Amino acid sequence: MAIPGQRFELDLDADDFAIRPIDEATSQPPSAGFSIKEIQEHDSDAVPSAPSLKPSKAGFPEHKPRRNVSAFKQRHQTGKPPSRPSIPPTVEPSDQAIRHHVGKKYGLDMDQQQKADISEENKRRIAEMSIEDIEEARAELTRNLNPAFLERLLKRANIEEDQAGQKVWPEADMQEMDNSPGLEKGAVAGRAIDEDTAEPEKSADDAPPPPSTHFPVPPRSADDYIPLNSDGASFLADLKTHYFPDTPHDPSSLSWLQDPTEEEDQASLYNPENESFLASALRFGFNGRLIPPKESLEVDVKEGLHHHGDAPSSAGYTIPELAMLARSTLPNQRCMAYQTLGRILYRLGRGDFGARGSELQEALWSVIEKERPVEAMMNEANRQSGHASAKALAVEALWLWRKGGGGDRGVLKPSQRLAK
């Protein structure tokens, strides 16, 4: 066994990890192995001295100067200005700068010269055009340009022509005009200028429409307001006069708010006085029940079955209208259409509108196959994402379509579409 302070080797390959002492005389230098010695503590009676600090006037340690001097301080000490980035090569002057320099040097107005060249080019092109080409170009401009913008261009062109065509009146003529009896000064000159620059008279049909710009006006007093009568026949006209008296307005834009007239009711496809009705004109309620023509006129507007489409006086929705709403971008309209169509398909397949093969049932199936609402519901049901309620109602409508027994009708096969 090794004694303390003696170097040894540990054989890790042996079973008992034998320790072999190393002879100092025949061993390698200490750097080649390990030396294990005991730790010895030495007792000292002397008290360690406290660190000594240099005294300072402020009581704080003095600042030590920094060895590395900053670049800013070096430039300040040497008095050299800071280095600036190299100036890029000269930039070519712009076209506007060239025109200004040439015009100032030679007394030429390049802008006016350019306008004159463009005007001469336009006149040359117009001279080469025939009368039919000119009329066709004029009609195309009138058709494509905004009337208000076209009016401003014409006014601007007239102003420039008036300024260019003004003539200096001779002094003799001006004296004769001033001395003429019965005429005030400036009246003859104004009349002559008007005659010189007058334009041909235009009819009322050729006049451009008034500008649609609306400028705010000061608020009116409370005495100017007239109480509105919602039951009056002129309620819509009074509404505009009451709130927007100075705003240009087309009365026909509010026609959809007015109740249908007797002539419109008589021309309706769902008029009860008609002897027969088209299958595409039949109207249904939200529960899928067919609403008779006479009953549709008596349904209260609070039921939500009235709209501003065809036959606004008749309540209910037709199959073409529901098919159109089934393709709407608004989810709430699609939901209503899917729910109503599903109930109609269930009743139709069950035989509520006649036995299979009857005239009414076949006519309704033909309208459904033509408008293709079932395909719209299939597309909605197969979407991976989208409106959750619309997708659920589309699935429910398809289930009602199959549950009613009409799964073999409602969708045309490719061969049937080609045949039609």
CSV table of C-alpha atoms in Angstrom, one decimal:
chain,number,residue,atom,x,y,z
A,1,MET,CA,0.0,0.0,0.0
A,2,ALA,CA,1.2,3.5,-0.9
A,3,ILE,CA,2.2,5.8,1.9
A,4,PRO,CA,1.0,9.4,2.0
A,5,GLY,CA,2.9,11.6,-0.4
A,6,GLN,CA,4.0,8.7,-2.5
A,7,ARG,CA,3.1,8.4,-6.2
A,8,PHE,CA,1.3,5.3,-7.4
A,9,GLU,CA,-0.3,3.7,-10.4
A,10,LEU,CA,-3.9,2.4,-10.6
A,11,ASP,CA,-4.4,-0.6,-12.9
A,12,LEU,CA,-7.9,-0.3,-14.1
A,13,ASP,CA,-7.7,-3.5,-16.2
A,14,ALA,CA,-7.1,-5.7,-13.0
A,15,ASP,CA,-10.0,-7.3,-11.2
A,16,ASP,CA,-9.1,-5.8,-7.8
A,17,PHE,CA,-7.8,-2.4,-9.2
A,18,ALA,CA,-4.4,-3.1,-7.7
A,19,ILE,CA,-2.3,-0.1,-6.6
A,20,ARG,CA,1.4,-0.2,-7.6
A,21,PRO,CA,3.7,2.3,-5.9
A,22,ILE,CA,6.1,4.2,-8.2
A,23,ASP,CA,9.8,4.5,-7.3
A,24,GLU,CA,10.8,8.2,-7.4
A,25,ALA,CA,14.3,7.3,-8.6
A,26,THR,CA,13.3,5.3,-11.6
A,27,SER,CA,10.0,7.2,-12.4
A,28,GLN,CA,9.3,9.7,-15.0
A,29,PRO,CA,9.1,13.4,-14.3
A,30,PRO,CA,6.2,14.6,-12.2
A,31,SER,CA,4.5,16.0,-15.2
A,32,ALA,CA,3.9,12.5,-16.6
A,33,GLY,CA,1.8,11.3,-13.6
A,34,PHE,CA,-0.2,12.5,-10.7
A,35,SER,CA,1.0,13.6,-7.2
A,36,ILE,CA,-1.2,13.2,-4.2
A,37,LYS,CA,-0.2,15.1,-1.1
A,38,GLU,CA,-1.9,16.0,2.1
A,39,ILE,CA,-3.3,19.3,2.8
A,40,GLN,CA,-1.6,21.1,5.7
A,41,GLU,CA,-3.0,24.1,7.4
A,42,HIS,CA,-0.7,26.7,8.9
A,43,ASP,CA,-1.7,28.7,11.9
A,44,SER,CA,-0.7,32.3,12.0
A,45,ASP,CA,-0.8,34.7,14.9
A,46,ALA,CA,-0.4,37.9,12.8
A,47,VAL,CA,-3.6,39.8,12.0
A,48,PRO,CA,-3.9,40.6,8.2
A,49,SER,CA,-3.6,44.3,7.5
A,50,ALA,CA,-6.4,46.3,5.9
A,51,PRO,CA,-6.1,47.5,2.4
A,52,SER,CA,-4.7,51.1,2.1
A,53,LEU,CA,-6.5,53.6,-0.2
A,54,LYS,CA,-5.2,56.9,-1.5
A,55,PRO,CA,-6.9,59.8,0.2
A,56,SER,CA,-9.2,62.1,-2.0
A,57,LYS,CA,-10.8,65.4,-1.4
A,58,ALA,CA,-14.3,64.3,-2.3
A,59,GLY,CA,-14.2,61.1,-0.3
A,60,PHE,CA,-14.7,58.9,-3.4
A,61,PRO,CA,-12.1,57.1,-5.4
A,62,GLU,CA,-10.5,59.2,-8.1
A,63,HIS,CA,-11.2,58.6,-11.7
A,64,LYS,CA,-8.7,56.6,-13.6
A,65,PRO,CA,-7.9,58.0,-17.0
A,66,ARG,CA,-8.8,55.8,-19.9
A,67,ARG,CA,-5.9,54.5,-21.9
A,68,ASN,CA,-7.7,54.3,-25.2
A,69,VAL,CA,-8.6,57.7,-26.6
A,70,SER,CA,-11.9,57.9,-28.6
A,71,ALA,CA,-11.8,58.9,-32.3
A,72,PHE,CA,-13.9,62.0,-31.5
A,73,LYS,CA,-11.4,63.2,-29.0
A,74,GLN,CA,-8.5,62.5,-31.3
A,75,ARG,CA,-10.1,64.6,-34.0
A,76,HIS,CA,-10.8,67.4,-31.5
A,77,GLN,CA,-7.2,67.4,-30.3
A,78,THR,CA,-5.7,67.4,-33.8
A,79,GLY,CA,-8.2,70.0,-35.1
A,80,LYS,CA,-9.0,68.0,-38.3
A,81,PRO,CA,-12.6,68.0,-39.5
A,82,PRO,CA,-14.4,64.7,-39.6
A,83,SER,CA,-14.1,62.7,-42.7
A,84,ARG,CA,-17.1,62.9,-45.0
A,85,PRO,CA,-18.3,60.4,-47.5
A,86,SER,CA,-17.2,60.8,-51.0
A,87,ILE,CA,-19.4,63.0,-53.1
A,88,PRO,CA,-21.1,60.9,-55.8
A,89,PRO,CA,-20.6,61.8,-59.4
A,90,THR,CA,-22.6,64.6,-60.9
A,91,VAL,CA,-26.3,63.8,-61.6
A,92,GLU,CA,-27.7,64.6,-64.9
A,93,PRO,CA,-30.1,67.5,-64.9
A,94,SER,CA,-33.8,66.8,-65.3
A,95,ASP,CA,-35.9,67.8,-68.3
A,96,GLN,CA,-37.6,70.5,-66.3
A,97,ALA,CA,-34.2,72.0,-65.3
A,98,ILE,CA,-33.0,72.0,-68.9
A,99,ARG,CA,-36.2,73.7,-70.2
A,100,HIS,CA,-35.8,76.4,-67.5
A,101,HIS,CA,-32.2,77.0,-68.4
A,102,VAL,CA,-32.8,77.1,-72.1
A,103,GLY,CA,-35.8,79.4,-71.7
A,104,LYS,CA,-33.9,81.8,-69.4
A,105,LYS,CA,-30.8,81.9,-71.7
A,106,TYR,CA,-32.5,82.3,-75.1
A,107,GLY,CA,-35.8,83.9,-74.0
A,108,LEU,CA,-37.9,80.9,-75.0
A,109,ASP,CA,-40.8,79.3,-73.2
A,110,MET,CA,-40.3,75.6,-73.6
A,111,ASP,CA,-43.7,74.8,-72.1
A,112,GLN,CA,-45.5,77.0,-74.5
A,113,GLN,CA,-43.5,75.7,-77.4
A,114,GLN,CA,-44.4,72.1,-76.4
A,115,LYS,CA,-48.1,73.1,-76.2
A,116,ALA,CA,-47.9,74.7,-79.6
A,117,ASP,CA,-46.2,71.6,-81.1
A,118,ILE,CA,-48.9,69.3,-79.6
A,119,SER,CA,-51.6,71.7,-80.9
A,120,GLU,CA,-50.2,71.7,-84.4
A,121,GLU,CA,-50.0,67.9,-84.3
A,122,ASN,CA,-53.6,67.6,-83.2
A,123,LYS,CA,-54.8,70.0,-85.9
A,124,ARG,CA,-52.8,68.0,-88.5
A,125,ARG,CA,-54.4,64.8,-87.4
A,126,ILE,CA,-57.9,66.3,-87.4
A,127,ALA,CA,-57.3,67.7,-90.9
A,128,GLU,CA,-56.5,64.2,-92.2
A,129,MET,CA,-59.7,62.7,-90.6
A,130,SER,CA,-63.0,62.5,-92.4
A,131,ILE,CA,-66.2,63.8,-91.1
A,132,GLU,CA,-67.4,60.3,-90.2
A,133,ASP,CA,-64.1,59.6,-88.2
A,134,ILE,CA,-64.5,62.9,-86.3
A,135,GLU,CA,-68.1,62.1,-85.4
A,136,GLU,CA,-67.2,58.6,-84.3
A,137,ALA,CA,-64.3,59.9,-82.1
A,138,ARG,CA,-66.6,62.6,-80.6
A,139,ALA,CA,-69.3,60.0,-79.8
A,140,GLU,CA,-66.7,57.7,-78.2
A,141,LEU,CA,-65.4,60.5,-76.0
A,142,THR,CA,-68.9,61.5,-75.0
A,143,ARG,CA,-69.7,57.9,-74.2
A,144,ASN,CA,-66.6,57.2,-72.1
A,145,LEU,CA,-65.9,60.4,-70.3
A,146,ASN,CA,-67.9,61.8,-67.4
A,147,PRO,CA,-70.3,64.6,-68.5
A,148,ALA,CA,-69.1,66.9,-65.7
A,149,PHE,CA,-65.5,66.3,-66.6
A,150,LEU,CA,-66.2,66.9,-70.3
A,151,GLU,CA,-68.0,70.2,-69.4
A,152,ARG,CA,-65.0,71.4,-67.5
A,153,LEU,CA,-62.7,70.6,-70.4
A,154,LEU,CA,-64.9,72.5,-72.8
A,155,LYS,CA,-65.1,75.5,-70.5
A,156,ARG,CA,-61.3,75.5,-70.2
A,157,ALA,CA,-60.9,75.3,-73.9
A,158,ASN,CA,-63.2,78.2,-74.4
A,159,ILE,CA,-61.4,80.4,-71.9
A,160,GLU,CA,-58.0,79.8,-73.6
A,161,GLU,CA,-59.5,80.6,-77.0
A,162,ASP,CA,-61.0,83.8,-75.6
A,163,GLN,CA,-57.7,84.9,-74.1
A,164,ALA,CA,-55.8,84.2,-77.3
A,165,GLY,CA,-58.4,85.9,-79.5
A,166,GLN,CA,-58.8,89.1,-77.6
A,167,LYS,CA,-58.3,92.2,-79.8
A,168,VAL,CA,-57.0,95.6,-78.8
A,169,TRP,CA,-59.6,98.2,-79.8
A,170,PRO,CA,-58.3,101.3,-81.7
A,171,GLU,CA,-58.5,104.5,-79.7
A,172,ALA,CA,-60.7,106.1,-82.4
A,173,ASP,CA,-63.3,103.4,-82.1
A,174,MET,CA,-63.2,103.6,-78.3
A,175,GLN,CA,-63.8,107.4,-78.5
A,176,GLU,CA,-66.8,106.9,-80.8
A,177,MET,CA,-68.3,104.3,-78.5
A,178,ASP,CA,-67.8,106.6,-75.5
A,179,ASN,CA,-69.4,109.6,-77.2
A,180,SER,CA,-72.3,107.6,-78.7
A,181,PRO,CA,-75.6,108.8,-77.1
A,182,GLY,CA,-77.8,106.5,-75.0
A,183,LEU,CA,-75.0,104.1,-74.2
A,184,GLU,CA,-73.1,103.8,-71.0
A,185,LYS,CA,-69.4,103.4,-70.9
A,186,GLY,CA,-68.3,99.8,-71.3
A,187,ALA,CA,-71.7,98.6,-72.6
A,188,VAL,CA,-70.7,98.6,-76.2
A,189,ALA,CA,-67.3,97.1,-75.5
A,190,GLY,CA,-69.0,94.4,-73.4
A,191,ARG,CA,-71.4,93.7,-76.2
A,192,ALA,CA,-68.7,93.5,-78.8
A,193,ILE,CA,-66.7,91.1,-76.8
A,194,ASP,CA,-69.8,89.0,-76.2
A,195,GLU,CA,-70.5,88.9,-79.9
A,196,ASP,CA,-66.9,88.0,-80.7
A,197,THR,CA,-66.7,85.2,-78.2
A,198,ALA,CA,-70.3,84.0,-78.2
A,199,GLU,CA,-71.0,80.3,-78.7
A,200,PRO,CA,-73.8,78.8,-80.7
A,201,GLU,CA,-77.0,78.3,-78.7
A,202,LYS,CA,-77.5,74.9,-77.3
A,203,SER,CA,-80.8,73.2,-76.9
A,204,ALA,CA,-82.0,71.8,-73.5
A,205,ASP,CA,-81.3,68.3,-74.6
A,206,ASP,CA,-77.6,69.1,-75.4
A,207,ALA,CA,-77.1,70.8,-72.1
A,208,PRO,CA,-74.9,68.7,-69.7
A,209,PRO,CA,-76.4,67.6,-66.5
A,210,PRO,CA,-76.0,69.8,-63.4
A,211,PRO,CA,-73.0,68.9,-61.2
A,212,SER,CA,-73.7,66.4,-58.4
A,213,THR,CA,-71.4,68.1,-55.9
A,214,HIS,CA,-73.1,68.9,-52.6
A,215,PHE,CA,-71.8,71.6,-50.4
A,216,PRO,CA,-72.9,72.0,-46.8
A,217,VAL,CA,-75.3,74.8,-45.9
A,218,PRO,CA,-75.9,76.6,-42.6
A,219,PRO,CA,-78.3,74.8,-40.2
A,220,ARG,CA,-81.9,75.9,-40.4
A,221,SER,CA,-84.0,77.1,-37.5
A,222,ALA,CA,-86.5,74.9,-35.8
A,223,ASP,CA,-89.4,76.9,-37.2
A,224,ASP,CA,-88.5,75.8,-40.8
A,225,TYR,CA,-89.2,72.1,-40.0
A,226,ILE,CA,-92.7,70.8,-40.8
A,227,PRO,CA,-94.0,67.8,-38.9
A,228,LEU,CA,-94.0,64.7,-41.1
A,229,ASN,CA,-97.1,62.5,-41.6
A,230,SER,CA,-96.0,58.9,-42.2
A,231,ASP,CA,-99.4,58.0,-43.5
A,232,GLY,CA,-99.5,60.7,-46.1
A,233,ALA,CA,-99.2,60.0,-49.8
A,234,SER,CA,-96.4,62.5,-50.1
A,235,PHE,CA,-94.4,61.2,-47.2
A,236,LEU,CA,-91.3,60.3,-49.2
A,237,ALA,CA,-91.1,63.7,-51.0
A,238,ASP,CA,-91.7,65.5,-47.6
A,239,LEU,CA,-88.9,63.3,-46.1
A,240,LYS,CA,-86.4,64.6,-48.6
A,241,THR,CA,-87.6,68.2,-48.3
A,242,HIS,CA,-87.5,67.9,-44.5
A,243,TYR,CA,-84.0,66.6,-44.1
A,244,PHE,CA,-82.1,67.3,-47.4
A,245,PRO,CA,-83.8,70.2,-49.1
A,246,ASP,CA,-80.6,71.3,-51.0
A,247,THR,CA,-79.3,67.9,-52.1
A,248,PRO,CA,-79.9,66.8,-55.7
A,249,HIS,CA,-82.1,63.8,-55.8
A,250,ASP,CA,-83.8,61.4,-58.3
A,251,PRO,CA,-87.3,60.7,-57.1
A,252,SER,CA,-87.3,57.3,-58.9
A,253,SER,CA,-84.6,56.0,-56.6
A,254,LEU,CA,-87.2,55.8,-53.8
A,255,SER,CA,-89.8,53.9,-55.9
A,256,TRP,CA,-89.0,50.6,-54.1
A,257,LEU,CA,-90.2,52.1,-50.8
A,258,GLN,CA,-93.6,53.0,-52.3
A,259,ASP,CA,-96.6,50.7,-52.2
A,260,PRO,CA,-97.3,49.0,-55.6
A,261,THR,CA,-100.0,50.7,-57.7
A,262,GLU,CA,-103.1,49.0,-59.0
A,263,GLU,CA,-101.6,48.7,-62.5
A,264,GLU,CA,-98.6,46.8,-61.1
A,265,ASP,CA,-100.9,44.5,-59.1
A,266,GLN,CA,-103.0,43.8,-62.2
A,267,ALA,CA,-99.8,43.0,-64.3
A,268,SER,CA,-98.5,40.7,-61.6
A,269,LEU,CA,-98.0,37.0,-62.5
A,270,TYR,CA,-99.6,36.0,-59.2
A,271,ASN,CA,-102.7,38.0,-59.6
A,272,PRO,CA,-105.7,36.0,-58.3
A,273,GLU,CA,-107.8,37.0,-61.3
A,274,ASN,CA,-105.5,35.1,-63.7
A,275,GLU,CA,-106.9,31.9,-65.1
A,276,SER,CA,-103.6,29.9,-64.9
A,277,PHE,CA,-100.2,30.3,-63.3
A,278,LEU,CA,-96.7,29.4,-64.2
A,279,ALA,CA,-94.9,26.9,-62.0
A,280,SER,CA,-92.0,29.3,-61.6
A,281,ALA,CA,-94.5,32.0,-60.3
A,282,LEU,CA,-95.9,29.9,-57.5
A,283,ARG,CA,-95.0,31.2,-54.0
A,284,PHE,CA,-94.1,29.3,-50.9
A,285,GLY,CA,-93.9,30.1,-47.2
A,286,PHE,CA,-91.0,29.4,-44.8
A,287,ASN,CA,-92.5,26.1,-43.9
A,288,GLY,CA,-92.6,24.9,-47.5
A,289,ARG,CA,-96.3,25.2,-47.9
A,290,LEU,CA,-97.8,26.6,-51.1
A,291,ILE,CA,-99.5,30.0,-50.6
A,292,PRO,CA,-102.6,30.5,-52.8
A,293,PRO,CA,-102.7,33.7,-54.9
A,294,LYS,CA,-105.6,35.2,-53.0
A,295,GLU,CA,-104.2,34.3,-49.6
A,296,SER,CA,-100.8,35.8,-50.5
A,297,LEU,CA,-102.4,39.3,-50.7
A,298,GLU,CA,-103.8,39.0,-47.2
A,299,VAL,CA,-100.6,37.9,-45.4
A,300,ASP,CA,-99.4,40.5,-43.0
A,301,VAL,CA,-96.1,42.1,-43.8
A,302,LYS,CA,-94.8,41.2,-40.3
A,303,GLU,CA,-94.6,37.6,-41.4
A,304,GLY,CA,-91.4,38.5,-43.4
A,305,LEU,CA,-92.7,37.0,-46.7
A,306,HIS,CA,-92.8,40.3,-48.6
A,307,HIS,CA,-90.0,41.7,-50.7
A,308,HIS,CA,-89.3,44.1,-53.5
A,309,GLY,CA,-88.9,41.7,-56.4
A,310,ASP,CA,-91.6,40.6,-58.8
A,311,ALA,CA,-95.1,40.9,-57.4
A,312,PRO,CA,-94.2,42.8,-54.3
A,313,SER,CA,-97.9,42.7,-53.1
A,314,SER,CA,-97.9,38.9,-53.0
A,315,ALA,CA,-96.3,37.2,-50.0
A,316,GLY,CA,-93.9,34.3,-50.4
A,317,TYR,CA,-90.9,33.3,-52.4
A,318,THR,CA,-90.8,31.5,-55.7
A,319,ILE,CA,-88.4,28.6,-56.5
A,320,PRO,CA,-86.2,30.9,-58.9
A,321,GLU,CA,-86.0,33.5,-56.1
A,322,LEU,CA,-84.9,30.9,-53.5
A,323,ALA,CA,-82.4,29.5,-56.0
A,324,MET,CA,-80.9,32.9,-56.5
A,325,LEU,CA,-80.7,33.5,-52.7
A,326,ALA,CA,-79.0,30.1,-52.3
A,327,ARG,CA,-76.1,31.5,-54.3
A,328,SER,CA,-75.9,34.7,-52.3
A,329,THR,CA,-72.7,36.0,-50.7
A,330,LEU,CA,-74.6,36.8,-47.5
A,331,PRO,CA,-74.8,33.7,-45.2
A,332,ASN,CA,-78.2,34.7,-43.7
A,333,GLN,CA,-79.8,34.8,-47.1
A,334,ARG,CA,-78.3,31.4,-48.0
A,335,CYS,CA,-79.6,29.9,-44.6
A,336,MET,CA,-83.1,31.1,-45.3
A,337,ALA,CA,-83.1,29.7,-48.8
A,338,TYR,CA,-81.7,26.3,-47.8
A,339,GLN,CA,-84.2,25.9,-45.0
A,340,THR,CA,-87.2,26.8,-47.2
A,341,LEU,CA,-86.0,24.8,-50.2
A,342,GLY,CA,-85.4,21.7,-48.0
A,343,ARG,CA,-89.0,21.8,-46.7
A,344,ILE,CA,-90.4,22.4,-50.3
A,345,LEU,CA,-88.4,19.4,-51.6
A,346,TYR,CA,-89.7,17.2,-48.7
A,347,ARG,CA,-93.3,18.1,-49.4
A,348,LEU,CA,-92.8,17.7,-53.1
A,349,GLY,CA,-91.3,14.3,-52.8
A,350,ARG,CA,-93.9,13.2,-50.3
A,351,GLY,CA,-96.7,14.1,-52.7
A,352,ASP,CA,-98.3,17.1,-51.0
A,353,PHE,CA,-98.5,18.9,-54.4
A,354,GLY,CA,-99.9,15.9,-56.3
A,355,ALA,CA,-99.2,12.3,-57.0
A,356,ARG,CA,-96.0,11.3,-58.8
A,357,GLY,CA,-96.3,12.1,-62.5
A,358,SER,CA,-99.1,14.7,-62.0
A,359,GLU,CA,-99.0,17.9,-63.9
A,360,LEU,CA,-98.2,20.2,-61.0
A,361,GLN,CA,-95.5,17.9,-59.5
A,362,GLU,CA,-93.7,17.5,-62.8
A,363,ALA,CA,-93.8,21.2,-63.5
A,364,LEU,CA,-92.3,22.0,-60.1
A,365,TRP,CA,-89.5,19.3,-60.6
A,366,SER,CA,-88.8,20.9,-63.9
A,367,VAL,CA,-88.3,24.3,-62.4
A,368,ILE,CA,-86.1,22.9,-59.7
A,369,GLU,CA,-83.9,21.0,-62.2
A,370,LYS,CA,-83.7,24.2,-64.3
A,371,GLU,CA,-82.7,26.5,-61.5
A,372,ARG,CA,-80.3,23.9,-59.9
A,373,PRO,CA,-80.7,24.8,-56.2
A,374,VAL,CA,-79.9,21.2,-55.1
A,375,GLU,CA,-76.4,21.5,-56.6
A,376,ALA,CA,-75.9,24.8,-54.7
A,377,MET,CA,-76.8,23.0,-51.5
A,378,MET,CA,-74.4,20.2,-52.3
A,379,ASN,CA,-71.6,22.6,-52.9
A,380,GLU,CA,-72.3,24.2,-49.5
A,381,ALA,CA,-72.5,20.9,-47.7
A,382,ASN,CA,-69.1,19.7,-49.2
A,383,ARG,CA,-67.2,22.8,-48.2
A,384,GLN,CA,-64.3,22.2,-45.8
A,385,SER,CA,-64.7,25.6,-44.2
A,386,GLY,CA,-67.2,28.5,-44.3
A,387,HIS,CA,-70.3,29.5,-42.5
A,388,ALA,CA,-71.2,26.7,-40.0
A,389,SER,CA,-75.0,27.5,-39.9
A,390,ALA,CA,-75.2,27.6,-43.7
A,391,LYS,CA,-73.4,24.3,-44.0
A,392,ALA,CA,-75.6,22.7,-41.4
A,393,LEU,CA,-78.8,23.9,-43.0
A,394,ALA,CA,-77.6,22.7,-46.5
A,395,VAL,CA,-77.0,19.2,-45.0
A,396,GLU,CA,-80.5,19.3,-43.4
A,397,ALA,CA,-82.1,20.4,-46.7
A,398,LEU,CA,-80.4,17.5,-48.6
A,399,TRP,CA,-81.5,15.1,-45.9
A,400,LEU,CA,-85.1,16.3,-46.3
A,401,TRP,CA,-84.8,16.0,-50.1
A,402,ARG,CA,-83.8,12.3,-49.7
A,403,LYS,CA,-86.2,11.7,-46.8
A,404,GLY,CA,-89.2,12.8,-48.9
A,405,GLY,CA,-88.5,10.3,-51.5
A,406,GLY,CA,-87.4,12.7,-54.2
A,407,GLY,CA,-83.8,11.7,-54.4
A,408,ASP,CA,-84.2,10.6,-58.0
A,409,ARG,CA,-85.4,14.0,-59.1
A,410,GLY,CA,-84.0,17.5,-58.7
A,411,VAL,CA,-80.6,17.0,-60.3
A,412,LEU,CA,-80.2,16.5,-64.1
A,413,LYS,CA,-77.7,14.0,-65.3
A,414,PRO,CA,-75.1,15.1,-67.9
A,415,SER,CA,-77.0,13.2,-70.6
A,416,GLN,CA,-80.2,14.9,-69.7
A,417,ARG,CA,-78.6,18.3,-69.8
A,418,LEU,CA,-77.3,17.7,-73.3
A,419,ALA,CA,-80.7,16.5,-74.4
A,420,LYS,CA,-82.3,19.7,-73.2
